Structures are given as C-alpha cells and as structure tokens.
C-alpha cells in the first residue's frame, strides 16, 4: 500500500501528458484512468494485486480497445471488459527473452508510459479478427458511464493533462 501511495505522488509530481490515473476513494488497489487518443478519452482500470510490486497489475478497458492485444475478459468484479495482453505485464506468454515481463522496479508511471506507447503504435492499432475497429471503440468510449468513479459522458474522471500543461509543471 505504501508503494502505491508513492506511485501516486510520483504521478502527481511528474504527470504524463495525455494520461491521468488515480486510485478509487475506497481502495488503493483499483485505479481508474483515462488516455487521450486522437482527441478521444479512453477510460480504463488498473487492478493491482496485494503482492504489488512483486506481481504485475492487470489492465482492463471496459469499452474495448482498437488493438490486436486486447481481448474480451471479465473484470474481477464480474463486469464485461477487455484485458490488455502486454509483455511488461507478464501476461503475453512464456518467453526467455532477457528484460521481458514484469519487474518490481516498475511503478504505475512506467506502466502508464508503456500503455501509451502500446496505444499509439499505429502499426498494430487497428483490429484483429473479431475485434473492435477504432471508430467502434471511440463511440463506446464517448457513451461510457463508469459504475465505480465519476467518469461519464462529458465528465472525464480523472482528467488527463494536455502536453503543454505537463511541460509547465504542476500549478
């Protein structure tokens, strides 16, 4: 729990442009976040195990994601969602590649930065067979009302800082 609070301080002090994340009010082990992608906000959840940072969090996009590494999977509370399969999370399958998988040296900021790179990789950001196309994901994101935080159409929660704001630093 202390590590997650440190991660939150780091994100506050060194925000990433176009992304915002914070834990829910009643638990530090579930974070809600938003990414800005092509002017649209994609809401997602990071579920952190009580063994963090030894074990990786899980990332869920409730409205889906236009990416071939995003698969339908229920959240821990049973809601329909989409899970992100990413080498950094250690859920991309077995590998003996040096430096792959999760490391306890990673923090939430590193995870969010990696997810940003993952989302913005234009070469794979389309869809897989049976997956969402970009426009479908954006339409679903615009309509999404989160049952656990204040995120709803017209009211993002949390609100990502724009790039110019992040360069100026905290106000």
Coordinates of N, CA and C in Angstrom, one line a residue:
X1 N 0.8 -1.2 0.0 CA 0.0 0.0 0.0 C 0.9 1.3 0.0
X2 N 1.9 1.3 0.8 CA 2.9 2.4 0.8 C 3.5 2.7 -0.6
X3 N 3.8 1.6 -1.3 CA 4.4 1.7 -2.6 C 3.4 2.4 -3.6
X4 N 2.1 2.0 -3.5 CA 1.1 2.6 -4.4 C 0.9 4.1 -4.1
X5 N 1.0 4.4 -2.8 CA 0.9 5.9 -2.4 C 2.1 6.6 -3.0
X6 N 3.3 6.0 -3.0 CA 4.4 6.6 -3.5 C 4.2 6.8 -5.0
X7 N 3.7 5.8 -5.7 CA 3.5 5.8 -7.1 C 2.5 7.0 -7.5
X8 N 1.5 7.2 -6.6 CA 0.5 8.3 -6.8 C 1.2 9.6 -6.7
X9 N 2.1 9.8 -5.7 CA 2.9 11.0 -5.6 C 3.7 11.3 -6.8
X10 N 4.4 10.2 -7.3 CA 5.2 10.4 -8.5 C 4.4 10.8 -9.7
X11 N 3.2 10.3 -9.9 CA 2.4 10.7 -11.0 C 1.9 12.1 -10.8
X12 N 1.6 12.5 -9.6 CA 1.2 13.9 -9.3 C 2.4 14.9 -9.6
X13 N 3.6 14.5 -9.2 CA 4.7 15.4 -9.4 C 5.3 15.3 -10.8
X14 N 5.2 14.2 -11.5 CA 5.7 14.0 -12.8 C 4.6 13.5 -13.7
X15 N 3.6 14.2 -14.0 CA 2.5 13.7 -14.8 C 2.9 13.4 -16.3
X16 N 2.2 12.5 -16.8 CA 2.4 12.1 -18.3 C 1.4 12.9 -19.0
X17 N 1.8 13.6 -20.1 CA 0.8 14.3 -20.9 C -0.2 13.3 -21.5
X18 N -1.5 13.6 -21.5 CA -2.5 12.8 -22.2 C -2.9 11.6 -21.4
X19 N -2.5 11.5 -20.1 CA -3.0 10.3 -19.3 C -3.1 10.8 -17.9
X20 N -4.1 10.2 -17.2 CA -4.3 10.5 -15.8 C -4.8 9.2 -15.1
X21 N -4.3 9.0 -13.9 CA -4.7 7.8 -13.2 C -4.7 8.1 -11.7
X22 N -5.6 7.5 -11.0 CA -5.7 7.6 -9.6 C -6.5 6.5 -9.0
X23 N -6.2 6.1 -7.7 CA -6.9 5.0 -7.1 C -8.4 5.5 -6.7
X24 N -9.2 4.5 -6.6 CA -10.6 4.8 -6.2 C -10.5 5.3 -4.7
X25 N -11.5 6.0 -4.3 CA -11.5 6.6 -2.9 C -11.5 5.5 -1.8
X26 N -12.1 4.3 -2.1 CA -12.2 3.3 -1.1 C -11.1 2.2 -1.1
X27 N -10.3 2.2 -2.1 CA -9.2 1.3 -2.2 C -8.0 1.8 -3.1
X28 N -6.8 1.5 -2.6 CA -5.7 1.9 -3.4 C -5.3 0.8 -4.4
X29 N -6.0 -0.3 -4.4 CA -5.7 -1.4 -5.2 C -6.4 -1.4 -6.6
X30 N -7.3 -0.5 -6.8 CA -8.0 -0.3 -8.0 C -7.9 1.1 -8.5
X31 N -7.2 1.3 -9.6 CA -7.0 2.7 -10.1 C -7.9 2.8 -11.4
X32 N -8.4 4.0 -11.5 CA -9.2 4.4 -12.8 C -8.4 5.4 -13.5
X33 N -8.4 5.4 -14.8 CA -7.6 6.2 -15.6 C -8.2 6.6 -16.9
X34 N -7.7 7.6 -17.6 CA -8.1 8.0 -18.9 C -6.9 8.3 -19.8
X35 N -6.9 7.8 -21.0 CA -5.9 8.1 -22.0 C -6.6 9.0 -23.1
X36 N -5.9 10.0 -23.6 CA -6.3 10.8 -24.7 C -5.7 10.1 -25.9
X37 N -6.5 9.7 -26.9 CA -6.0 9.1 -28.1 C -6.8 9.7 -29.3
X38 N -6.1 10.5 -30.1 CA -6.8 11.1 -31.3 C -7.9 12.0 -30.8
X39 N -7.8 12.7 -29.7 CA -8.9 13.6 -29.2 C -10.0 12.9 -28.4
X40 N -9.9 11.6 -28.3 CA -10.9 10.9 -27.6 C -10.3 10.4 -26.3
X41 N -11.2 10.3 -25.2 CA -10.7 9.7 -24.0 C -11.1 8.3 -23.8
X42 N -10.2 7.4 -23.5 CA -10.5 6.0 -23.3 C -10.3 5.7 -21.8
X43 N -11.4 5.3 -21.2 CA -11.4 5.0 -19.7 C -10.9 3.6 -19.5
X44 N -10.0 3.4 -18.5 CA -9.6 2.1 -18.2 C -9.3 1.9 -16.7
X45 N -9.1 0.7 -16.3 CA -8.9 0.3 -14.9 C -7.7 -0.5 -14.8
X46 N -7.0 -0.2 -13.7 CA -5.8 -1.0 -13.4 C -6.1 -1.6 -12.0
X47 N -6.1 -3.0 -12.0 CA -6.3 -3.7 -10.8 C -5.0 -4.2 -10.3
X48 N -4.7 -3.8 -9.1 CA -3.4 -4.1 -8.5 C -3.4 -5.2 -7.5
X49 N -2.6 -6.3 -7.6 CA -2.7 -7.3 -6.6 C -2.1 -6.9 -5.3
X50 N -2.5 -7.5 -4.2 CA -1.9 -7.1 -2.9 C -0.4 -7.5 -2.8
X51 N 0.1 -8.2 -3.8 CA 1.5 -8.6 -3.8 C 2.4 -7.6 -4.7
X52 N 1.7 -6.5 -5.1 CA 2.4 -5.5 -5.9 C 3.5 -4.8 -5.0
X53 N 4.7 -4.6 -5.4 CA 5.1 -4.6 -6.8 C 5.8 -5.9 -7.3
X54 N 5.8 -6.9 -6.4 CA 6.3 -8.2 -6.9 C 5.6 -8.8 -8.0
X55 N 4.3 -8.6 -8.1 CA 3.4 -9.1 -9.2 C 2.8 -7.9 -9.9
X56 N 2.6 -8.1 -11.2 CA 2.1 -7.0 -12.1 C 0.6 -6.8 -11.9
X57 N 0.2 -5.6 -12.1 CA -1.3 -5.3 -12.2 C -1.9 -5.9 -13.4
X58 N -3.2 -5.8 -13.5 CA -4.0 -6.2 -14.7 C -4.6 -4.9 -15.2
X59 N -4.8 -4.8 -16.5 CA -5.3 -3.6 -17.1 C -6.6 -4.0 -17.9
X60 N -7.7 -3.3 -17.7 CA -9.0 -3.5 -18.3 C -9.5 -2.3 -19.0
X61 N -9.9 -2.4 -20.2 CA -10.6 -1.3 -20.9 C -12.1 -1.7 -21.0
X62 N -13.0 -1.1 -20.3 CA -14.4 -1.6 -20.3 C -15.1 -1.4 -21.6
X63 N -14.6 -0.4 -22.4 CA -15.3 -0.1 -23.7 C -14.6 -0.8 -24.9
X64 N -13.5 -1.5 -24.6 CA -12.7 -2.1 -25.6 C -11.6 -1.2 -26.1
X65 N -10.8 -1.7 -27.0 CA -9.6 -1.0 -27.5 C -9.3 -1.5 -28.9
X66 N -9.1 -0.6 -29.8 CA -8.8 -1.0 -31.2 C -7.3 -1.5 -31.3
X67 N -7.1 -2.6 -30.8 CA -5.7 -3.2 -30.7 C -5.8 -4.7 -30.7
X68 N -4.9 -5.4 -31.5 CA -5.0 -6.8 -31.6 C -4.6 -7.5 -30.2
X69 N -4.0 -6.8 -29.3 CA -3.7 -7.4 -28.0 C -4.7 -7.1 -26.9
X70 N -5.9 -6.8 -27.3 CA -7.0 -6.5 -26.3 C -8.1 -7.5 -26.5
X71 N -8.3 -8.3 -25.4 CA -9.2 -9.4 -25.5 C -10.4 -9.4 -24.6
X72 N -11.6 -9.8 -25.0 CA -12.7 -9.8 -24.0 C -12.4 -10.6 -22.8
X73 N -12.6 -10.1 -21.6 CA -12.3 -10.8 -20.3 C -13.1 -10.0 -19.2
X74 N -13.7 -10.7 -18.3 CA -14.4 -10.1 -17.2 C -13.4 -9.5 -16.2
X75 N -13.8 -8.4 -15.6 CA -13.1 -7.7 -14.5 C -13.2 -8.6 -13.3
X76 N -12.4 -8.4 -12.3 CA -12.5 -9.2 -11.1 C -13.9 -9.1 -10.4
X77 N -14.6 -8.0 -10.6 CA -16.0 -7.9 -10.0 C -17.0 -8.4 -11.0
X78 N -16.6 -9.0 -12.1 CA -17.6 -9.7 -13.0 C -18.1 -9.0 -14.2
X79 N -17.8 -7.7 -14.3 CA -18.3 -6.9 -15.5 C -17.6 -7.3 -16.7
X80 N -18.3 -7.2 -17.8 CA -17.7 -7.5 -19.2 C -16.7 -6.4 -19.4
X81 N -15.6 -6.7 -20.0 CA -14.5 -5.8 -20.2 C -13.5 -6.4 -21.2
X82 N -12.4 -5.7 -21.4 CA -11.4 -6.2 -22.3 C -10.0 -6.0 -21.6
X83 N -9.3 -7.1 -21.6 CA -8.0 -7.2 -20.9 C -6.9 -6.9 -21.9
X84 N -5.8 -6.2 -21.5 CA -4.7 -5.9 -22.3 C -3.6 -6.9 -22.1
X85 N -3.1 -7.5 -23.1 CA -2.1 -8.5 -23.1 C -0.8 -7.8 -23.5
X86 N 0.1 -7.7 -22.6 CA 1.3 -6.9 -22.8 C 2.5 -7.5 -22.1
X87 N 3.6 -7.6 -22.9 CA 4.8 -8.2 -22.3 C 5.2 -7.7 -20.9
X88 N 5.1 -6.3 -20.8 CA 5.5 -5.7 -19.5 C 4.7 -6.3 -18.3
X89 N 3.4 -6.6 -18.6 CA 2.5 -7.1 -17.6 C 2.8 -8.6 -17.3
X90 N 3.6 -9.2 -18.1 CA 3.9 -10.6 -17.9 C 2.8 -11.6 -18.3
X91 N 1.9 -11.1 -19.1 CA 0.7 -11.9 -19.5 C 0.7 -12.2 -21.0
X92 N 1.9 -12.0 -21.6 CA 2.0 -12.2 -23.1 C 2.5 -13.5 -23.4
X93 N 2.5 -14.5 -22.5 CA 3.0 -15.8 -22.8 C 4.4 -16.0 -22.3
X94 N 4.8 -17.2 -22.3 CA 6.2 -17.5 -21.8 C 7.2 -17.1 -22.7
X95 N 8.3 -16.5 -22.2 CA 9.4 -16.1 -23.0 C 10.7 -16.2 -22.2
X96 N 11.8 -16.4 -22.9 CA 13.1 -16.4 -22.2 C 13.9 -15.2 -22.6
X97 N 13.2 -14.2 -23.2 CA 13.9 -13.0 -23.6 C 14.4 -12.2 -22.4
X98 N 15.6 -11.8 -22.3 CA 16.1 -11.0 -21.2 C 15.4 -9.7 -21.2
X99 N 15.0 -9.3 -20.0 CA 14.3 -8.0 -19.8 C 12.8 -8.0 -20.1
X100 N 12.3 -9.1 -20.4 CA 10.8 -9.1 -20.7 C 10.1 -9.5 -19.4
X101 N 8.8 -9.1 -19.4 CA 7.9 -9.4 -18.3 C 8.0 -8.3 -17.2
X102 N 7.3 -8.5 -16.2 CA 7.2 -7.6 -15.1 C 8.4 -7.6 -14.2
X103 N 8.7 -6.4 -13.7 CA 9.8 -6.2 -12.7 C 9.3 -5.4 -11.5
X104 N 9.7 -5.7 -10.3 CA 9.3 -4.9 -9.2 C 9.9 -3.5 -9.2
X105 N 10.8 -3.2 -10.1 CA 11.3 -1.9 -10.3 C 10.3 -1.0 -11.0
X106 N 9.4 -1.6 -11.8 CA 8.4 -0.8 -12.5 C 7.4 -0.2 -11.4
X107 N 6.9 1.0 -11.8 CA 5.9 1.7 -11.0 C 4.7 2.0 -11.9
X108 N 3.7 2.6 -11.3 CA 2.5 3.0 -12.1 C 2.8 3.9 -13.2
X109 N 3.7 4.8 -13.0 CA 4.1 5.8 -14.1 C 4.7 5.0 -15.3
X110 N 5.6 4.1 -15.0 CA 6.2 3.3 -16.0 C 5.2 2.5 -16.8
X111 N 4.2 1.9 -16.0 CA 3.1 1.2 -16.7 C 2.3 2.1 -17.6
X112 N 1.9 3.2 -17.1 CA 1.2 4.2 -17.9 C 1.9 4.6 -19.2
X113 N 3.2 4.9 -19.1 CA 4.0 5.3 -20.2 C 4.1 4.1 -21.2
X114 N 4.2 2.9 -20.8 CA 4.3 1.7 -21.7 C 2.9 1.6 -22.4
X115 N 1.8 1.7 -21.6 CA 0.5 1.6 -22.2 C 0.3 2.7 -23.3
X116 N 0.8 3.9 -23.0 CA 0.7 5.0 -24.0 C 1.4 4.6 -25.3
X117 N 2.6 4.1 -25.2 CA 3.3 3.6 -26.4 C 2.6 2.5 -27.1
X118 N 2.0 1.6 -26.3 CA 1.3 0.5 -26.8 C 0.1 1.0 -27.6
X119 N -0.7 2.0 -27.1 CA -1.9 2.5 -27.7 C -1.5 3.3 -29.0
X120 N -0.4 4.0 -29.0 CA -0.1 4.8 -30.1 C 0.7 4.2 -31.2
X121 N 1.0 2.9 -31.0 CA 1.7 2.1 -32.1 C 0.8 2.0 -33.3
X122 N 0.9 2.9 -34.2 CA 0.0 2.9 -35.4 C 0.0 1.6 -36.2
X123 N 1.1 0.9 -36.1 CA 1.2 -0.3 -37.0 C 0.3 -1.4 -36.5
X124 N -0.1 -1.5 -35.2 CA -1.0 -2.5 -34.7 C -2.2 -2.0 -34.1
X125 N -2.5 -0.7 -34.3 CA -3.6 -0.1 -33.6 C -5.0 -0.3 -34.3
X126 N -5.1 -1.2 -35.1 CA -6.3 -1.3 -35.8 C -7.2 -2.4 -35.2
X127 N -7.5 -3.5 -35.8 CA -8.2 -4.5 -35.1 C -7.8 -5.9 -35.6
X128 N -8.1 -6.9 -34.7 CA -7.9 -8.2 -35.1 C -9.2 -8.9 -35.5
X129 N -9.2 -10.0 -36.1 CA -10.4 -10.7 -36.4 C -11.3 -10.8 -35.2
X130 N -12.5 -10.3 -35.4 CA -13.5 -10.3 -34.3 C -13.3 -9.2 -33.2
X131 N -12.3 -8.4 -33.5 CA -12.0 -7.3 -32.5 C -12.7 -6.0 -32.9
X132 N -12.6 -5.0 -32.1 CA -13.2 -3.7 -32.4 C -12.3 -2.9 -33.4
X133 N -13.0 -2.1 -34.2 CA -12.3 -1.2 -35.0 C -12.2 0.1 -34.2
X134 N -11.3 1.0 -34.6 CA -11.1 2.3 -33.9 C -12.3 3.1 -33.6
X135 N -13.1 3.3 -34.7 CA -14.3 4.1 -34.5 C -15.3 3.5 -33.5
X136 N -15.5 2.1 -33.6 CA -16.4 1.5 -32.6 C -15.9 1.7 -31.2
X137 N -14.6 1.7 -30.9 CA -14.1 1.9 -29.6 C -14.3 3.3 -29.2
X138 N -14.1 4.3 -30.1 CA -14.4 5.7 -29.7 C -15.8 6.0 -29.4
X139 N -16.7 5.4 -30.2 CA -18.2 5.6 -29.9 C -18.5 5.0 -28.5
X140 N -18.0 3.8 -28.2 CA -18.3 3.2 -26.9 C -17.7 4.0 -25.8
X141 N -16.5 4.6 -26.0 CA -15.8 5.4 -25.0 C -16.6 6.7 -24.7
X142 N -17.2 7.3 -25.8 CA -18.0 8.5 -25.6 C -19.2 8.3 -24.8
X143 N -19.8 7.1 -24.8 CA -21.0 6.8 -24.1 C -20.8 6.2 -22.7
X144 N -19.6 5.8 -22.4 CA -19.4 5.0 -21.2 C -19.6 5.8 -19.9
X145 N -20.3 5.2 -19.0 CA -20.5 5.6 -17.6 C -19.9 4.6 -16.7
X146 N -18.9 5.0 -15.9 CA -18.2 4.0 -15.0 C -19.1 3.8 -13.8
X147 N -19.3 2.6 -13.4 CA -20.1 2.3 -12.1 C -19.3 2.6 -10.8
X148 N -18.0 2.8 -11.0 CA -17.1 2.9 -9.8 C -16.5 4.3 -9.5
X149 N -16.5 5.2 -10.5 CA -15.9 6.5 -10.4 C -16.8 7.5 -11.1
X150 N -16.5 8.8 -11.1 CA -17.3 9.8 -11.6 C -17.3 9.9 -13.2
X151 N -16.6 9.0 -13.8 CA -16.4 9.1 -15.3 C -17.8 8.8 -16.0
X152 N -18.2 9.8 -16.9 CA -19.4 9.6 -17.6 C -19.3 10.5 -18.9
X153 N -20.2 10.4 -19.8 CA -20.1 11.3 -21.0 C -20.1 12.8 -20.6
X154 N -19.1 13.5 -21.1 CA -19.0 14.9 -20.8 C -18.3 15.2 -19.5
X155 N -17.9 14.2 -18.8 CA -17.2 14.4 -17.5 C -16.1 13.3 -17.3
X156 N -14.9 13.6 -17.7 CA -13.8 12.6 -17.5 C -13.4 12.6 -16.1
X157 N -13.1 11.4 -15.6 CA -12.6 11.3 -14.3 C -11.6 10.1 -14.3
X158 N -10.4 10.3 -14.0 CA -9.6 11.5 -13.8 C -9.4 12.2 -15.1
X159 N -9.0 13.5 -15.1 CA -8.8 14.3 -16.3 C -7.3 14.3 -16.6
X160 N -7.0 13.9 -17.9 CA -5.6 13.9 -18.3 C -5.1 15.4 -18.5
X161 N -3.9 15.6 -18.2 CA -3.3 17.0 -18.5 C -2.9 17.0 -20.0
X162 N -3.0 18.1 -20.6 CA -2.6 18.2 -22.0 C -1.0 18.4 -22.0
X163 N -0.4 18.1 -23.1 CA 1.0 18.2 -23.2 C 1.6 19.5 -22.8
X164 N 1.1 20.6 -23.2 CA 1.6 21.9 -22.8 C 1.5 22.1 -21.3
X165 N 0.5 21.7 -20.7 CA 0.3 21.9 -19.3 C 1.3 21.0 -18.5
X166 N 1.6 19.8 -19.0 CA 2.5 18.9 -18.3 C 4.0 19.5 -18.4
X167 N 4.3 20.1 -19.5 CA 5.6 20.7 -19.7 C 5.8 21.9 -18.7
X168 N 4.8 22.7 -18.4 CA 4.9 23.8 -17.5 C 5.1 23.3 -16.1
X169 N 4.6 22.1 -15.8 CA 4.7 21.6 -14.4 C 3.4 21.8 -13.6
X170 N 3.4 21.3 -12.4 CA 2.2 21.4 -11.6 C 1.9 22.8 -11.2
X171 N 0.6 23.2 -11.1 CA 0.2 24.5 -10.8 C 0.1 24.8 -9.3

